[in-house]
Amino acid sequence: MAKTLGIGIIGAGNISATYLRLAPLFKGIEIRAIADINYTAATARASEYGTEARTIDGLLASDDIDLVVNLTVPDAHFDVSKQILSAGKHLYSEKPLTLSLKDGLELQKLATKKSLKAGCAPDTYLGGAHQLARKLVDDGQLGTITSGTAHVLSHGMEHWHPNPDFFFRPGGGPILDLGPYYIANLINLIGPVRRVAALTSMATPTRTISSEPRRGETIKVTTPTTVQALLEFESGASVTLSASWDVWAHHHPNMELYGTDGSIFLPDPNFFGGEVKLAKPGKKAKPVKAWAHPFGTPNQKHPAGMMANYRTAGLADMAAALLAGRDIRCSLERALHGVDVMTSILRSGEEKRFIDIKTSCSRPEALGIKEAKSLLKKP
């Protein structure tokens, strides 16, 4: 296999700009084409970033494409990913992998049958802040993790996204849209989940778009927009997860984990950087000295100041894993477990009972400073 994998993208929406802008930071991947069901959108995005627009069928039949990134809307993920694998291409999907465990298992079976590999976002847990937290956990600074809390609360996406409809349909909602960041990081830090329980609700049956160009339009809400979940991990730890798009303001932290020898306070798992704090027994929480992890280095302007953004790190790690024959950190198995957890949370809300998780996975290998630098063209 060549030392650089040819990458194709299917889906020319908002997130494609992020992949096209950040992929050049990394070794081993080269985006060679983009396709979309709307060829005009693909042409516009290709022109913007200096790549080539192709039809979907043309991209999948291209000999210079080794791996295809699925950036379509969530309810198209399964069909498009199946199409990618059926064409004999390795797959990397945006989150969530699928909207049901059944569909995810079918993709896993197809990938195995075709001797192909699949990976899936999110990759933000590979960020400098979350890997620093991982190092503290692995070094025994918390002792045994016994419990924790996680909160992702806002008033939804209709205030900024140009086409927010899919956020409020089945396949959207705060659990399937933002939950992957939190659950992936919990798997990174604690491991797999054994069972879940949840209460779910919907504050309003409709939402009014306040972003351009569709300001004033009303869209239907057909999926829960508030979820209060309890996750029991195979390790015995229990974590509460509150996810809502019905909250105007709050003071909850993003994530805290409590152990027998200390507590750790983490920044938003939707981002790569941020401050990590640690409290030892009888002591106040103090910031942990930042380390020289490249995926924690601010590289992008943000309304709140400079921030670290290294999305496509998971794709680059997958390419490196394919070339080296090692485990993919953002692997199909971990993404499948995440889907199992998230869909079981929603099912628990409907059935009002604990749901046992059918799948399991290992924690991904930690991504230290040396390993992260090895993925970059200019470490």
Coordinates of C-alpha atoms in Angstrom, one line a residue:
M1 CA 0.0 0.0 0.0
A2 CA 1.2 3.5 -0.9
K3 CA 2.5 5.7 2.0
T4 CA -0.2 8.2 1.2
L5 CA -3.8 7.1 0.9
G6 CA -6.1 8.8 -1.7
I7 CA -9.1 10.2 0.1
G8 CA -12.5 10.9 -1.4
I9 CA -15.4 12.7 0.4
I10 CA -19.1 12.1 -0.1
G11 CA -21.1 15.0 1.2
A12 CA -20.4 18.7 0.5
G13 CA -22.2 20.2 3.5
N14 CA -20.9 22.3 6.3
I15 CA -18.6 19.8 7.9
S16 CA -16.8 19.1 4.6
A17 CA -15.1 22.5 4.8
T18 CA -13.5 21.4 8.1
Y19 CA -12.1 18.2 6.6
L20 CA -10.8 20.0 3.5
R21 CA -9.2 22.7 5.5
L22 CA -7.5 20.6 8.1
A23 CA -6.6 17.4 6.2
P24 CA -3.4 19.0 4.8
L25 CA -2.0 19.2 8.3
F26 CA -1.6 15.4 8.4
K27 CA 0.7 12.8 6.8
G28 CA -0.6 9.8 4.9
I29 CA -3.8 11.3 3.5
E30 CA -4.5 13.4 0.4
I31 CA -8.0 14.5 -0.4
R32 CA -8.4 13.9 -4.2
A33 CA -12.1 14.4 -4.9
I34 CA -15.4 15.3 -3.4
A35 CA -18.9 14.2 -4.5
D36 CA -22.4 15.0 -3.4
I37 CA -26.0 14.1 -4.5
N38 CA -26.1 17.8 -5.5
Y39 CA -23.2 18.0 -8.0
T40 CA -23.4 21.8 -8.0
A41 CA -22.6 21.7 -4.2
A42 CA -19.6 19.4 -4.8
T43 CA -18.3 21.6 -7.6
A44 CA -18.5 24.7 -5.4
R45 CA -16.7 23.0 -2.5
A46 CA -14.1 21.5 -4.8
S47 CA -13.4 24.9 -6.3
E48 CA -13.1 26.5 -2.9
Y49 CA -10.5 24.1 -1.7
G50 CA -8.6 23.2 -4.9
T51 CA -9.7 19.6 -5.3
E52 CA -11.8 17.8 -7.9
A53 CA -15.6 17.3 -8.0
R54 CA -16.8 13.9 -9.2
T55 CA -20.1 12.1 -9.3
I56 CA -20.7 9.7 -6.4
D57 CA -20.5 6.7 -8.8
G58 CA -17.4 8.2 -10.4
L59 CA -15.7 8.7 -7.1
L60 CA -16.4 5.2 -5.9
A61 CA -15.1 3.7 -9.2
S62 CA -11.9 5.8 -9.0
D63 CA -8.6 3.9 -8.8
D64 CA -6.9 6.8 -7.1
I65 CA -9.3 6.7 -4.1
D66 CA -8.4 4.2 -1.3
L67 CA -10.6 5.5 1.5
V68 CA -13.9 7.4 1.4
V69 CA -15.2 9.7 4.1
N70 CA -18.9 9.8 4.6
L71 CA -20.1 13.3 5.5
T72 CA -23.7 13.0 4.5
V73 CA -26.6 13.7 7.0
P74 CA -27.1 11.1 9.7
D75 CA -30.1 9.3 8.2
A76 CA -28.1 8.7 5.0
H77 CA -25.0 7.3 6.8
F78 CA -25.9 3.7 6.6
D79 CA -26.9 3.6 2.9
V80 CA -23.9 5.6 1.8
S81 CA -21.4 3.7 4.0
K82 CA -22.8 0.4 2.7
Q83 CA -22.3 1.8 -0.8
I84 CA -18.7 2.8 0.0
L85 CA -17.8 -0.7 1.4
S86 CA -19.6 -2.5 -1.5
A87 CA -17.4 -0.5 -3.9
G88 CA -14.3 -1.9 -2.2
K89 CA -13.2 1.2 -0.4
H90 CA -12.2 1.7 3.2
L91 CA -14.7 3.8 5.1
Y92 CA -14.4 6.7 7.6
S93 CA -17.8 8.1 8.7
E94 CA -18.8 11.2 10.5
K95 CA -20.7 10.4 13.7
P96 CA -23.0 8.7 14.4
L97 CA -21.9 5.6 12.5
T98 CA -25.5 4.5 12.0
L99 CA -28.9 5.2 13.6
S100 CA -29.4 1.6 14.8
L101 CA -27.3 -1.2 16.1
K102 CA -28.7 -3.5 13.4
D103 CA -27.4 -1.3 10.6
G104 CA -24.0 -0.9 12.4
L105 CA -23.6 -4.7 12.7
E106 CA -24.5 -5.1 9.0
L107 CA -21.7 -2.6 8.1
Q108 CA -19.3 -4.5 10.4
K109 CA -20.2 -7.8 8.6
L110 CA -19.8 -6.3 5.2
A111 CA -16.4 -4.7 6.0
T112 CA -15.2 -8.1 7.3
K113 CA -16.5 -9.9 4.3
K114 CA -14.7 -7.5 1.9
S115 CA -11.5 -7.4 4.0
L116 CA -11.9 -3.7 4.5
K117 CA -11.5 -1.4 7.5
A118 CA -13.9 1.2 8.8
G119 CA -13.5 4.1 11.3
C120 CA -15.8 6.8 12.6
A121 CA -15.7 10.2 14.2
P122 CA -15.6 11.7 16.8
D123 CA -11.8 12.2 17.1
T124 CA -11.9 15.1 19.5
Y125 CA -11.0 12.7 22.4
L126 CA -7.5 12.6 20.7
G127 CA -7.1 16.2 21.6
G128 CA -4.4 17.4 24.0
A129 CA -6.7 18.1 26.9
H130 CA -8.5 14.7 26.8
Q131 CA -5.3 12.8 26.3
L132 CA -3.8 14.7 29.3
A133 CA -6.8 13.5 31.3
R134 CA -6.2 10.0 29.9
K135 CA -2.6 10.1 31.1
L136 CA -3.7 11.2 34.6
V137 CA -6.1 8.3 34.7
D138 CA -3.6 5.8 33.4
D139 CA -1.0 7.1 35.9
G140 CA -3.3 6.3 38.8
Q141 CA -4.0 9.9 39.8
L142 CA -7.7 9.2 40.4
G143 CA -7.3 5.7 41.8
T144 CA -10.4 3.7 40.8
I145 CA -13.0 5.7 38.9
T146 CA -16.3 5.2 40.7
S147 CA -18.7 7.8 39.2
G148 CA -19.0 11.0 37.3
T149 CA -21.2 13.5 35.6
A150 CA -21.4 14.9 32.0
H151 CA -23.6 17.8 30.7
V152 CA -24.2 19.0 27.2
L153 CA -26.9 21.6 27.4
S154 CA -28.0 24.4 25.1
H155 CA -31.0 25.7 23.2
G156 CA -30.4 23.8 20.0
M157 CA -29.0 24.4 16.5
E158 CA -31.7 26.4 14.8
H159 CA -30.0 29.6 15.9
W160 CA -26.9 29.1 13.7
H161 CA -27.2 26.2 11.3
P162 CA -28.5 27.2 7.8
N163 CA -30.5 23.9 7.5
P164 CA -31.2 22.6 11.0
D165 CA -34.1 20.3 10.2
F166 CA -32.2 17.0 10.5
F167 CA -31.1 17.9 14.1
F168 CA -34.7 17.5 15.2
R169 CA -35.6 14.3 13.4
P170 CA -34.9 10.7 14.4
G171 CA -31.1 10.4 14.0
G172 CA -30.6 13.8 15.5
G173 CA -31.4 15.2 18.9
P174 CA -28.7 15.9 21.5
I175 CA -27.9 12.3 22.2
L176 CA -27.1 11.1 18.6
D177 CA -25.6 14.5 17.6
L178 CA -23.5 15.5 20.6
G179 CA -23.6 12.4 22.6
P180 CA -20.9 10.7 20.5
Y181 CA -18.3 13.2 21.8
Y182 CA -19.1 12.5 25.4
I183 CA -19.5 8.8 25.1
A184 CA -16.3 8.4 23.0
N185 CA -14.4 10.2 25.7
L186 CA -15.9 8.2 28.5
I187 CA -14.9 5.0 26.7
N188 CA -11.4 6.5 26.3
L189 CA -11.2 7.2 30.0
I190 CA -13.3 4.5 31.7
G191 CA -14.0 1.8 29.1
P192 CA -17.2 0.1 27.7
V193 CA -20.7 0.5 29.1
R194 CA -22.7 -2.4 30.6
R195 CA -26.2 -1.0 30.8
V196 CA -28.2 2.3 30.7
A197 CA -31.4 3.9 31.8
A198 CA -32.9 7.2 30.8
L199 CA -35.8 9.7 31.0
T200 CA -36.5 11.5 27.7
S201 CA -38.8 14.4 26.7
M202 CA -39.5 17.1 24.1
A203 CA -40.1 20.7 25.2
T204 CA -42.0 21.9 22.1
P205 CA -43.4 20.2 19.0
T206 CA -41.9 22.8 16.7
R207 CA -38.8 25.1 16.4
T208 CA -38.5 28.4 14.6
I209 CA -35.3 28.9 12.6
S210 CA -33.5 32.2 13.5
S211 CA -30.5 31.7 11.2
E212 CA -30.2 32.7 7.6
P213 CA -31.2 32.1 4.9
R214 CA -34.4 30.4 6.4
R215 CA -35.1 32.8 9.3
G216 CA -38.7 32.5 10.4
E217 CA -39.4 29.0 9.1
T218 CA -41.0 26.5 11.4
I219 CA -39.7 22.9 11.6
K220 CA -41.3 19.9 13.3
V221 CA -39.5 18.2 16.3
T222 CA -39.9 14.4 16.1
T223 CA -37.1 13.2 18.5
P224 CA -36.4 13.8 22.2
T225 CA -34.6 17.1 22.9
T226 CA -33.9 16.5 26.6
V227 CA -32.4 13.2 27.9
Q228 CA -31.3 12.4 31.4
A229 CA -29.3 9.2 31.3
L230 CA -27.5 6.9 33.7
L231 CA -24.6 4.8 32.4
E232 CA -23.2 1.8 34.3
F233 CA -19.7 0.8 33.0
E234 CA -18.3 -2.7 32.9
S235 CA -15.7 -1.4 35.4
G236 CA -18.5 -0.7 37.9
A237 CA -18.4 3.1 37.5
S238 CA -21.6 5.0 37.0
V239 CA -22.0 8.3 35.2
T240 CA -25.0 10.6 34.7
L241 CA -25.3 12.2 31.3
S242 CA -27.6 15.2 30.8
A243 CA -28.1 16.2 27.2
S244 CA -30.6 18.9 26.2
W245 CA -31.5 21.4 23.5
D246 CA -34.2 23.0 25.8
V247 CA -31.8 24.9 28.1
W248 CA -31.1 28.7 27.7
A249 CA -28.5 28.9 30.4
H250 CA -26.8 26.7 33.1
H251 CA -23.7 26.4 35.3
H252 CA -23.0 22.7 34.9
P253 CA -19.4 21.7 34.0
N254 CA -18.9 19.6 30.8
M255 CA -17.5 16.5 32.5
E256 CA -16.2 15.4 35.9
L257 CA -14.9 12.0 37.0
Y258 CA -14.6 10.9 40.6
G259 CA -12.2 8.3 41.9
T260 CA -11.0 6.8 45.1
D261 CA -7.9 9.0 45.1
G262 CA -9.1 12.2 43.4
S263 CA -11.4 14.0 41.0
I264 CA -10.8 15.3 37.5
F265 CA -12.5 18.1 35.7
L266 CA -12.5 18.1 31.9
P267 CA -13.3 20.6 29.2
D268 CA -15.9 20.1 26.5
P269 CA -15.3 16.8 24.7
N270 CA -16.6 18.5 21.5
F271 CA -13.2 20.3 21.3
F272 CA -9.6 19.2 21.3
G273 CA -8.2 21.7 23.9
G274 CA -9.1 23.3 27.2
E275 CA -8.1 23.3 30.8
V276 CA -7.9 20.1 32.9
K277 CA -8.2 20.4 36.7
L278 CA -7.3 17.8 39.3
A279 CA -8.4 17.6 43.0
K280 CA -6.6 15.3 45.4
P281 CA -8.1 14.1 48.7
G282 CA -8.8 17.1 51.0
K283 CA -7.4 19.6 48.4
K284 CA -9.0 22.1 46.1
A285 CA -9.1 21.5 42.4
K286 CA -6.1 23.0 40.6
P287 CA -5.3 23.3 36.9
V288 CA -3.0 20.6 35.6
K289 CA 0.0 22.1 33.8
A290 CA -0.6 21.9 30.1
W291 CA 1.7 19.5 28.2
A292 CA 3.3 19.9 24.8
H293 CA 0.7 17.8 23.0
P294 CA 0.3 19.1 19.4
F295 CA -3.5 18.5 19.4
G296 CA -3.9 21.0 22.3
T297 CA -2.1 23.8 20.5
P298 CA -4.5 26.6 19.5
N299 CA -4.7 26.9 15.7
Q300 CA -8.0 28.5 14.9
K301 CA -9.9 31.7 15.7
H302 CA -13.1 31.3 17.7
P303 CA -15.5 33.9 19.2
A304 CA -14.2 32.9 22.6
G305 CA -10.6 33.2 21.5
M306 CA -8.0 30.9 19.8
M307 CA -8.9 27.2 20.0
A308 CA -7.3 23.9 19.1
N309 CA -9.1 22.2 16.1
Y310 CA -7.5 19.1 14.6
R311 CA -10.5 17.3 13.2
T312 CA -9.4 14.7 10.7
A313 CA -6.8 13.5 13.3
G314 CA -8.9 10.3 13.5
L315 CA -8.8 9.9 9.7
A316 CA -5.1 10.4 9.7
D317 CA -4.7 7.9 12.6
M318 CA -6.8 5.4 10.6
A319 CA -4.6 5.9 7.5
A320 CA -1.5 5.3 9.7
A321 CA -3.1 2.2 11.2
L322 CA -3.8 0.8 7.8
L323 CA -0.3 1.4 6.7
A324 CA 1.2 -0.1 9.9
G325 CA -1.3 -2.9 10.4
R326 CA -2.3 -1.7 13.9
D327 CA -5.5 -0.9 15.7
I328 CA -7.5 2.1 14.6
R329 CA -8.2 4.4 17.5
C330 CA -11.5 5.7 16.1
S331 CA -12.5 2.1 15.2
L332 CA -15.7 0.6 13.9
E333 CA -16.0 -1.5 17.1
R334 CA -15.9 1.6 19.4
A335 CA -18.2 3.5 17.2
L336 CA -20.6 0.5 17.1
H337 CA -20.5 0.4 20.9
G338 CA -21.3 4.1 21.0
V339 CA -24.3 3.6 18.7
D340 CA -25.4 0.7 21.0
V341 CA -25.2 3.0 24.1
M342 CA -26.9 5.9 22.5
T343 CA -29.8 4.0 20.9
S344 CA -30.3 2.1 24.1
I345 CA -30.5 5.4 26.0
L346 CA -33.3 6.5 23.7
R347 CA -35.0 3.1 23.9
S348 CA -34.8 3.2 27.7
G349 CA -36.6 6.6 27.6
E350 CA -39.4 5.0 25.5
E351 CA -39.7 1.7 27.5
K352 CA -38.9 3.2 30.9
R353 CA -36.5 0.5 32.0
F354 CA -32.8 -0.4 32.2
I355 CA -31.4 -1.6 28.8
D356 CA -28.4 -4.0 28.7
I357 CA -25.8 -3.1 26.1
K358 CA -25.2 -5.9 23.6
T359 CA -21.8 -4.9 22.4
S360 CA -18.4 -4.2 24.0
C361 CA -15.0 -2.8 23.1
S362 CA -11.6 -2.1 24.4
R363 CA -10.3 1.4 25.4
P364 CA -8.4 2.9 22.5
E365 CA -4.7 3.1 22.8
A366 CA -3.6 6.4 24.3
L367 CA -2.3 9.1 21.9
G368 CA 0.7 10.6 23.6
I369 CA 2.8 13.5 22.4
K370 CA 5.2 11.4 20.3
E371 CA 2.3 9.5 18.7
A372 CA 0.4 12.6 17.9
K373 CA 3.5 14.3 16.3
S374 CA 4.0 11.3 14.1
L375 CA 0.6 12.0 12.4
L376 CA 1.5 15.6 11.5
K377 CA 3.5 16.8 8.5
K378 CA 5.1 19.5 10.6
P379 CA 5.1 18.3 14.2

